Short mmCIF file of C-alpha atoms in Angstrom, two decimals:
data_model
loop_
_atom_site.label_atom_id
_atom_site.label_comp_id
_atom_site.label_asym_id
_atom_site.label_seq_id
_atom_site.Cartn_x
_atom_site.Cartn_y
_atom_site.Cartn_z
CA GLU E 28 12.82 33.64 -6.92
CA ALA E 29 9.07 34.35 -6.69
CA ASP E 30 8.85 35.05 -10.44
CA LYS E 31 10.69 31.89 -11.27
CA ARG E 32 8.36 29.89 -8.98
CA LYS E 33 5.25 31.45 -10.61
CA SER E 34 6.51 30.79 -14.18
CA TYR E 35 7.32 27.15 -13.22
CA ARG E 36 3.87 26.69 -11.67
CA GLU E 37 2.15 28.22 -14.74
CA LEU E 38 4.13 25.95 -17.08
CA THR E 39 3.41 22.75 -15.12
CA PHE E 40 -0.31 23.46 -14.90
CA ARG E 41 -0.44 24.29 -18.57
CA LEU E 42 1.45 21.13 -19.57
CA LYS E 43 -0.62 19.00 -17.21
CA GLU E 44 -3.80 20.40 -18.77
CA ARG E 45 -2.48 19.66 -22.25
CA ALA E 46 -1.50 16.09 -21.34
CA GLY E 47 -5.03 15.55 -20.10
CA GLU E 48 -6.59 16.95 -23.34
CA ILE E 49 -4.32 14.78 -25.50
CA LEU E 50 -4.97 11.58 -23.54
CA PHE E 51 -8.73 12.04 -22.83
CA ASP E 52 -10.81 9.40 -24.50
CA PRO E 53 -14.52 10.36 -24.80
CA LYS E 54 -15.46 6.71 -25.37
CA LYS E 55 -14.10 5.67 -21.95
CA LEU E 56 -15.67 5.96 -18.48
CA PHE E 57 -14.13 8.46 -16.07
CA LYS E 58 -12.43 5.67 -14.01
CA LYS E 59 -10.80 4.33 -17.21
CA GLN E 60 -9.22 7.65 -18.24
CA GLU E 61 -5.48 8.28 -17.78
CA ARG E 62 -4.96 9.57 -14.22
CA VAL E 63 -3.26 12.77 -15.43
CA CYS E 64 -6.63 13.82 -16.96
CA HIS E 65 -7.96 14.54 -13.50
CA CYS E 66 -4.74 15.13 -11.50
CA GLY E 67 -5.20 17.79 -8.79
CA LYS E 68 -8.93 18.34 -9.65
CA PHE E 69 -10.77 16.09 -7.16
CA CYS E 70 -10.79 16.27 -3.31
CA ILE E 71 -9.36 13.61 -0.99
CA ASP E 72 -12.25 14.41 1.35
CA PRO E 73 -15.13 15.80 -0.73
CA GLU E 74 -16.95 17.17 2.28
CA GLU E 75 -14.01 19.47 3.19
CA GLY E 76 -13.66 21.18 -0.21
CA VAL E 77 -10.41 22.71 -1.47
CA SER E 78 -8.31 24.77 0.91
CA VAL E 79 -5.68 27.34 -0.10
CA GLU E 80 -2.63 27.64 2.15
CA ILE E 81 0.07 30.28 2.00
CA ASP E 82 3.59 29.83 3.31
CA THR E 83 4.15 32.95 5.37
CA SER E 84 7.94 32.73 4.98
CA THR E 85 7.96 32.62 1.16
CA GLY E 86 4.57 33.92 0.23
CA GLU E 87 3.88 30.80 -1.89
CA ALA E 88 0.24 29.66 -2.14
CA LYS E 89 -0.79 26.02 -2.62
CA TYR E 90 -3.96 23.95 -2.89
CA LYS E 91 -4.65 21.30 -0.33
CA ASN E 92 -6.93 18.23 -0.05
CA LEU E 93 -6.49 17.27 -3.74
CA ILE E 94 -5.75 13.86 -5.26
CA LYS E 95 -2.57 13.74 -7.39
CA CYS E 96 -2.17 11.25 -10.21
CA GLY E 97 1.32 10.08 -9.41
CA SER E 98 2.03 9.57 -13.06
CA VAL E 99 5.79 9.79 -13.44
CA TRP E 100 5.78 9.63 -17.22
CA LEU E 101 2.81 11.87 -18.06
CA CYS E 102 2.49 14.58 -15.37
CA PRO E 103 5.32 17.12 -15.03
CA ASP E 104 4.15 18.15 -11.60
CA CYS E 105 4.06 14.60 -10.10
CA SER E 106 7.15 13.48 -12.03
CA TYR E 107 9.21 16.35 -10.52
CA LYS E 108 8.09 15.53 -6.99
CA ILE E 109 8.73 11.85 -7.52
CA SER E 110 12.19 12.54 -9.00
CA GLN E 111 13.16 14.41 -5.83
CA GLN E 112 12.25 11.37 -3.73
CA ARG E 113 14.10 9.00 -6.13
CA LYS E 114 17.17 11.26 -5.83
CA THR E 115 17.04 10.79 -1.99
CA GLU E 116 16.70 7.10 -2.30
CA LEU E 117 19.59 6.83 -4.78
CA ALA E 118 21.83 8.99 -2.56
CA GLU E 119 21.02 6.55 0.32
CA ALA E 120 21.89 3.58 -1.85
CA LEU E 121 25.12 5.16 -3.04
CA LYS E 122 26.12 6.04 0.55
CA ALA E 123 25.44 2.45 1.63
CA CYS E 124 27.42 1.28 -1.35
CA ARG E 125 30.45 3.35 -0.32
CA ASP E 126 30.12 2.22 3.35
CA LYS E 127 30.26 -1.41 2.17
CA GLY E 128 33.35 -0.71 0.08
CA LEU E 129 31.56 -1.18 -3.20
CA HIS E 130 32.06 0.90 -6.43
CA VAL E 131 29.73 2.18 -9.04
CA ALA E 132 30.00 2.15 -12.86
CA MET E 133 27.57 3.66 -15.35
CA LEU E 134 26.58 1.67 -18.43
CA THR E 135 24.54 3.19 -21.26
CA LEU E 136 22.98 1.03 -23.96
CA THR E 137 21.50 2.39 -27.22
CA VAL E 138 20.20 0.90 -30.42
CA PRO E 139 19.76 2.18 -34.01
CA HIS E 140 16.49 4.07 -34.39
CA TYR E 141 14.73 5.61 -37.40
CA LEU E 142 11.85 7.88 -38.16
CA GLY E 143 8.76 5.76 -38.28
CA ASP E 144 9.89 3.16 -35.78
CA GLU E 145 7.07 2.08 -33.43
CA LEU E 146 8.16 3.02 -29.88
CA LYS E 147 6.30 0.26 -28.10
CA ALA E 148 7.81 -2.41 -30.35
CA LEU E 149 11.25 -0.83 -30.10
CA LEU E 150 11.14 -0.90 -26.28
CA LYS E 151 9.98 -4.51 -26.28
CA LYS E 152 12.91 -5.58 -28.49
CA MET E 153 15.35 -3.59 -26.43
CA GLY E 154 14.09 -5.20 -23.26
CA LYS E 155 14.54 -8.59 -24.86
CA ALA E 156 18.09 -7.76 -25.86
CA LYS E 157 18.92 -6.44 -22.37
CA HIS E 158 17.46 -9.55 -20.77
CA ALA E 159 19.57 -11.73 -23.02
CA LEU E 160 22.70 -9.70 -22.11
CA TRP E 161 22.15 -10.54 -18.43
CA THR E 162 20.96 -14.15 -18.79
CA ASN E 163 22.50 -15.81 -21.92
CA ARG E 164 25.28 -18.18 -21.08
CA ASN E 165 28.15 -16.46 -22.99
CA SER E 166 27.54 -12.89 -21.71
CA ARG E 167 26.49 -14.09 -18.20
CA LYS E 168 29.81 -15.97 -17.84
CA TYR E 169 31.70 -12.89 -19.02
CA PHE E 170 30.04 -10.71 -16.41
CA ALA E 171 30.74 -13.30 -13.71
CA ASP E 172 34.41 -13.57 -14.62
CA GLN E 173 35.38 -10.07 -15.83
CA PHE E 174 32.87 -7.63 -14.47
CA PRO E 175 31.02 -9.20 -11.45
CA MET E 176 28.19 -7.14 -10.12
CA LYS E 177 26.40 -7.10 -6.75
CA GLY E 178 23.33 -5.59 -8.51
CA HIS E 179 22.17 -2.91 -10.85
CA ILE E 180 19.59 -0.10 -11.24
CA THR E 181 18.13 0.58 -14.73
CA ALA E 182 16.54 3.79 -15.93
CA THR E 183 14.86 4.05 -19.32
CA GLU E 184 15.05 7.33 -21.13
CA VAL E 185 13.58 8.43 -24.41
CA LYS E 186 14.09 11.45 -26.60
CA TYR E 187 12.64 12.47 -29.96
CA SER E 188 13.92 14.15 -33.09
CA ASP E 189 12.13 15.01 -36.33
CA ASN E 190 14.96 13.41 -38.28
CA ASN E 191 15.30 10.03 -36.45
CA GLY E 192 12.14 9.65 -34.42
CA PHE E 193 12.12 8.18 -30.92
CA HIS E 194 15.46 7.39 -29.31
CA PRO E 195 15.05 5.08 -26.25
CA HIS E 196 18.13 4.04 -24.29
CA PHE E 197 19.03 2.38 -21.02
CA HIS E 198 21.15 3.94 -18.29
CA ILE E 199 22.34 1.24 -15.90
CA LEU E 200 24.10 1.84 -12.53
CA CYS E 201 26.33 -1.16 -11.83
CA PHE E 202 27.37 -1.93 -8.24
CA LEU E 203 30.79 -3.55 -8.19
CA ASP E 204 33.28 -5.11 -5.80
CA LYS E 205 36.30 -3.35 -7.27
CA GLN E 206 37.37 -0.16 -8.96
CA TYR E 207 38.53 -0.55 -12.57
CA SER E 208 41.28 1.46 -14.24
CA GLN E 209 40.53 3.47 -17.38
CA GLU E 210 42.51 0.94 -19.45
CA ASP E 211 40.57 -2.06 -18.11
CA LEU E 212 37.25 -0.25 -18.61
CA LYS E 213 38.03 0.39 -22.27
CA THR E 214 38.77 -3.33 -22.78
CA ILE E 215 35.61 -4.39 -20.95
CA GLU E 216 33.56 -1.80 -22.84
CA SER E 217 34.76 -3.19 -26.24
CA GLU E 218 34.02 -6.76 -25.22
CA LEU E 219 30.56 -5.91 -23.79
CA TYR E 220 29.79 -4.02 -26.99
CA GLU E 221 30.20 -7.27 -29.02
CA PHE E 222 27.78 -9.04 -26.64
CA TRP E 223 25.30 -6.21 -26.83
CA ALA E 224 25.45 -5.98 -30.65
CA GLU E 225 24.85 -9.73 -30.87
CA LYS E 226 21.79 -9.60 -28.56
CA CYS E 227 20.32 -6.63 -30.41
CA VAL E 228 20.50 -8.39 -33.82
CA LYS E 229 18.94 -11.60 -32.32
CA ALA E 230 16.13 -9.47 -30.85
CA GLY E 231 15.31 -8.07 -34.29
CA LEU E 232 17.03 -4.73 -33.88
CA GLY E 233 19.72 -3.21 -36.10
CA LYS E 234 23.30 -3.63 -35.09
CA PRO E 235 24.36 -0.62 -32.95
CA ASN E 236 27.53 1.17 -34.01
CA ARG E 237 30.59 1.03 -31.81
CA ARG E 238 30.71 4.69 -31.03
CA ASN E 239 27.09 5.08 -29.72
CA GLY E 240 25.96 1.53 -28.90
CA LEU E 241 27.56 1.11 -25.48
CA ASP E 242 29.34 3.40 -23.11
CA LEU E 243 30.95 2.42 -19.81
CA LYS E 244 32.59 4.66 -17.17
CA MET E 245 33.22 4.62 -13.41
CA GLY E 246 30.84 6.78 -11.38
CA SER E 247 31.72 9.70 -9.11
CA ASN E 248 32.71 9.02 -5.46
CA ASN E 249 30.36 11.76 -4.41
CA GLU E 250 26.91 10.16 -3.86
CA ASP E 251 25.04 13.46 -4.07
CA VAL E 252 26.53 14.35 -7.43
CA LEU E 253 25.88 10.92 -8.78
CA ALA E 254 22.35 10.73 -7.41
CA ASP E 255 21.57 14.14 -8.94
CA TYR E 256 22.91 13.02 -12.31
CA ILE E 257 21.01 9.72 -12.28
CA SER E 258 17.72 11.32 -11.09
CA LYS E 259 17.64 13.36 -14.29
CA TRP E 260 17.28 10.31 -16.50
CA GLY E 261 13.78 10.29 -17.97
CA MET E 262 12.47 12.48 -15.14
CA ALA E 263 11.14 16.02 -14.96
CA SER E 264 14.12 17.73 -13.41
CA GLU E 265 14.50 19.83 -16.58
CA MET E 266 11.02 21.17 -15.80
CA THR E 267 12.70 23.49 -13.24
CA GLN E 268 13.95 25.55 -16.17
CA ALA E 269 10.53 27.13 -16.52
CA HIS E 270 12.04 30.07 -18.41
CA LEU E 271 13.21 27.81 -21.25
CA LYS E 272 11.84 29.12 -24.53
CA VAL E 273 10.91 26.86 -27.45
CA GLY E 274 13.49 28.63 -29.65
CA LYS E 275 16.23 27.41 -27.32
CA LYS E 276 15.14 23.77 -27.48
CA ASN E 277 17.40 21.38 -29.36
CA LEU E 278 14.90 20.02 -31.88
CA SER E 279 17.20 17.13 -32.72
CA SER E 280 16.99 15.82 -29.17
CA LEU E 281 13.73 16.72 -27.44
CA THR E 282 12.71 15.41 -23.99
CA MET E 283 9.10 14.31 -23.67
CA TRP E 284 8.31 17.42 -21.59
CA GLU E 285 9.66 19.55 -24.46
CA VAL E 286 7.45 17.58 -26.83
CA LEU E 287 4.50 18.27 -24.52
CA ASP E 288 5.44 21.97 -24.47
CA LEU E 289 5.37 22.09 -28.24
CA ALA E 290 2.06 20.16 -28.20
CA SER E 291 0.56 22.78 -25.93
CA MET E 292 0.93 25.32 -28.74
CA GLU E 293 -0.98 23.17 -31.21
CA LYS E 294 -4.60 23.78 -32.13
CA SER E 295 -5.76 20.13 -32.10
CA ALA E 296 -4.84 17.19 -29.83
CA LYS E 297 -4.37 15.23 -33.01
CA ASP E 298 -1.59 17.44 -34.37
CA LYS E 299 2.06 16.43 -34.74
CA TYR E 300 3.61 16.77 -31.33
CA SER E 301 0.34 15.88 -29.54
CA TYR E 302 0.31 12.63 -31.49
CA ILE E 303 4.04 11.99 -30.55
CA PHE E 304 3.23 12.53 -26.90
CA LYS E 305 0.24 10.23 -27.09
CA THR E 306 2.36 7.56 -28.72
CA TYR E 307 4.95 7.88 -25.93
CA ALA E 308 2.23 7.68 -23.29
CA LYS E 309 0.87 4.40 -24.61
CA ALA E 310 4.38 2.92 -24.91
CA PHE E 311 5.41 3.76 -21.36
CA LYS E 312 2.20 2.91 -19.64
CA GLY E 313 2.87 0.62 -16.66
CA ARG E 314 6.65 0.87 -16.88
CA ARG E 315 8.72 1.58 -13.81
CA GLN E 316 10.93 4.68 -13.71
CA LEU E 317 13.78 2.83 -12.05
CA PHE E 318 14.22 -0.92 -11.94
CA TRP E 319 16.33 -2.38 -9.10
CA SER E 320 17.82 -5.90 -9.63
CA LYS E 321 16.68 -8.59 -7.28
CA GLY E 322 18.22 -8.32 -3.75
CA LEU E 323 19.84 -4.94 -4.25
CA LYS E 324 17.39 -2.94 -2.11
CA GLU E 325 17.81 -5.43 0.71
CA LEU E 326 21.65 -5.39 0.34
CA LEU E 327 21.79 -1.59 0.54
CA LYS E 328 18.88 -1.39 3.03
CA VAL E 329 16.94 1.17 1.03
CA GLU E 330 13.16 1.56 1.26
CA ILE E 331 11.36 2.48 -1.91
CA LYS E 332 8.13 4.39 -1.86
CA GLU E 333 5.44 3.97 -4.52
CA ASP E 334 4.93 6.80 -7.06
CA GLU E 335 1.32 7.63 -5.94
CA GLU E 336 2.41 7.68 -2.24
CA ILE E 337 5.10 10.19 -3.00
CA ALA E 338 2.94 12.40 -5.22
CA ASN E 339 0.15 12.56 -2.55
CA GLN E 340 2.45 13.06 0.41
CA GLU E 341 1.56 16.36 2.05
CA GLU E 342 4.50 18.56 3.22
CA GLU E 343 4.35 19.54 6.86
CA ASN E 344 5.00 23.24 7.13
CA THR E 345 4.57 25.00 10.43
CA GLU E 346 4.73 28.42 8.65
CA SER E 347 1.66 27.67 6.43
CA GLN E 348 -1.71 29.03 7.20
CA ASN E 349 -5.16 28.45 5.60
CA VAL E 350 -6.33 31.60 3.86
CA MET E 351 -9.29 30.35 1.89
CA TYR E 352 -11.78 27.52 1.26
CA LEU E 353 -13.40 26.74 -2.05
CA ASN E 354 -16.66 24.87 -2.29
CA PHE E 355 -17.37 22.36 -5.08
CA GLU E 356 -19.04 24.98 -7.41
CA ASP E 357 -16.26 27.52 -7.05
CA TRP E 358 -13.51 24.89 -7.56
CA TRP E 359 -15.32 23.55 -10.59
CA ILE E 360 -15.27 27.03 -12.20
CA VAL E 361 -11.47 27.37 -11.55
CA CYS E 362 -10.85 24.01 -13.18
CA TYR E 363 -13.32 24.46 -16.01
CA TYR E 364 -11.64 27.73 -17.12
CA LYS E 365 -8.16 26.28 -16.63
CA VAL E 366 -7.02 29.04 -14.26
CA ARG E 367 -5.57 27.00 -11.38
CA ALA E 368 -2.16 28.70 -11.57
CA GLU E 369 -3.53 32.17 -12.19
CA PHE E 370 -5.90 31.80 -9.13
CA LEU E 371 -2.88 31.07 -6.87
CA ASN E 372 -1.04 34.10 -8.34
CA LEU E 373 -3.98 36.29 -7.31
CA VAL E 374 -4.07 34.82 -3.82
CA GLU E 375 -0.29 35.59 -3.41
CA LEU E 376 -0.92 39.21 -4.39
CA ASP E 377 -3.14 39.66 -1.37
CA PHE E 378 -0.56 38.53 1.13
#
């Protein structure tokens, strides 16, 4: 367990450093840089310096009094922490859904994509097609008559392959008044596909094929299983597999964390996978990880925390004790030589 924890920590620090190197712009002022460039490097209270705490029950060392970036798309460390909170919020929503006698269906929407497609433009067109699916008269009437929803939650996920480029897609959790049979779902799926294909073409996208364009299925009755499944969409849950070797990656379907892992092995921040990660960062800047339809949070009585609040929330641990303080000069040396993970490993060896 300790070895797994160390390898995970080393990986996240390494990837965080690499993300900062890729996205750093020497022409911009410090305040204009992407937040991941300085995540976990500056103190909340500069006069206190950086403290190192150790959990006496597990032997795990952590830095305290540091500002986290809260970047869910670009920082593997913050993304993982945020995904755990989102999982809790989703489980609460799904429990409230069950208590109200509602049901959940999972809708996945994809579009044709090709090597060379510009990700930002692709996302914009997909958003336009999805908006039309909800709001255009013909499809809106179909939803109201055949598949009425109380609300929905949308997650955007993107993967990359060397053959077909970026592959963005929407996962949508639909909250329904009734449970649908498998037979009914297949009919609804076919009819929704026709609407989706029409909206895609009108938005300037290629026509999605029937097999991959749209998928619809009823969700599990177990809210924890479903929340766990949903929380993996576009989030850093796969980062827990710190032992994953590049040779085991599926190069035809890379997550952005796997792209960043490959980028960390490149010499220049302008090389292939570094450029891919930078393109992704620009396209996803300012996007929400999960989008809740209007009124759904109020209906299910779920409070949603902001990303930065979650990332900077300090865990209260009665079994932790301060073992070291680092002044500004000492901490600057640790950051400059990119040994934040290695320093904690050495602290743990002493306890």
